[in-house]
Amino acid sequence: MASMLHSIMTKLTAGFVILVILITGLTFLFTVGASTEKIQESTQQELVALAAITAADLNGDEIAKLKPGMEAEILYLMNAEQLAHMSQADHEIIKIFTVRKQNGGMEYVIDSGYNIGKRDVKIGTPVSNPTTAMTSAFTGPSVEKDFVERPWGTVLAGYAPIKNAKGEVIGIVGVDMHAAVVQDRMDFVGQTIYLILFLGILCAGLIIAIFSRTMIRDIHMLIESANKISRGDTNVSIFIQRNDEIGELASSFKRMITSLKILMHQDYQHE
């Protein structure tokens, strides 16, 4: 009898599992990349939508009046409270802030973290290295294509213009989501696909193992019958009912045994 390592069941199971791994591996390479891109795109759209909603709720005329040193005045506190409320409503948002153009550059105006001890900038704090997306936001909603660095960490951001009563753009609002949150979303997709592939391979291996086990059982029965016949024992019964090649082989064995019994009986009579 063949060892377990060299048995047909082992070879069939291993071959089938390898085939499944190859197919699912290629599927994984294409699926994960596309899925993570879609997750990032949907997150970007979410940030742009939130920025547009926030900008529409802000009073552009009031924000335009804010000057450095006014952080303790009611005009600042009211607008900062509004940003803080919107930021706290979504635990995945790390910061909402406003920016305006100043002296050829950009400066921060309101920071949503003022009332929870996480205010990182004050009115007039310069924006270091303004991005193209921030500049574009003065003409319409925009979003960062990749992560950017802020005083409060690495983020993915969406922007929208803030307008006054005359419809003039006086600044922009930025909505920042921490890079770790975005990465967690993409990792979740990858982990889910890993789990699905693992379960698929496991199920495939179990199915082929069960299938091959029944086949090997019948082959072993035929081998034992053949060994008995080789020792001259024709009193062999084969109970295999299959509609495949093994079933045909079992039928051939039965006919062979019947033929051997007839020949042996004839030889006995001649004696």
PDB file of C-alpha atoms in Angstrom, residues 10 26 140 174 247:
ATOM      1  CA  THR A  10      -2.509  13.512  -0.990  1.00  0.00           C
ATOM      2  CA  LEU A  26      -3.992  36.411  -8.734  1.00  0.00           C
ATOM      3  CA  GLY A 140     -14.731  75.057  -5.703  1.00  0.00           C
ATOM      4  CA  GLY A 174     -10.790  72.059   5.614  1.00  0.00           C
ATOM      5  CA  GLY A 247     -16.800   1.447 -11.100  1.00  0.00           C
TER       6      GLY A 247
END
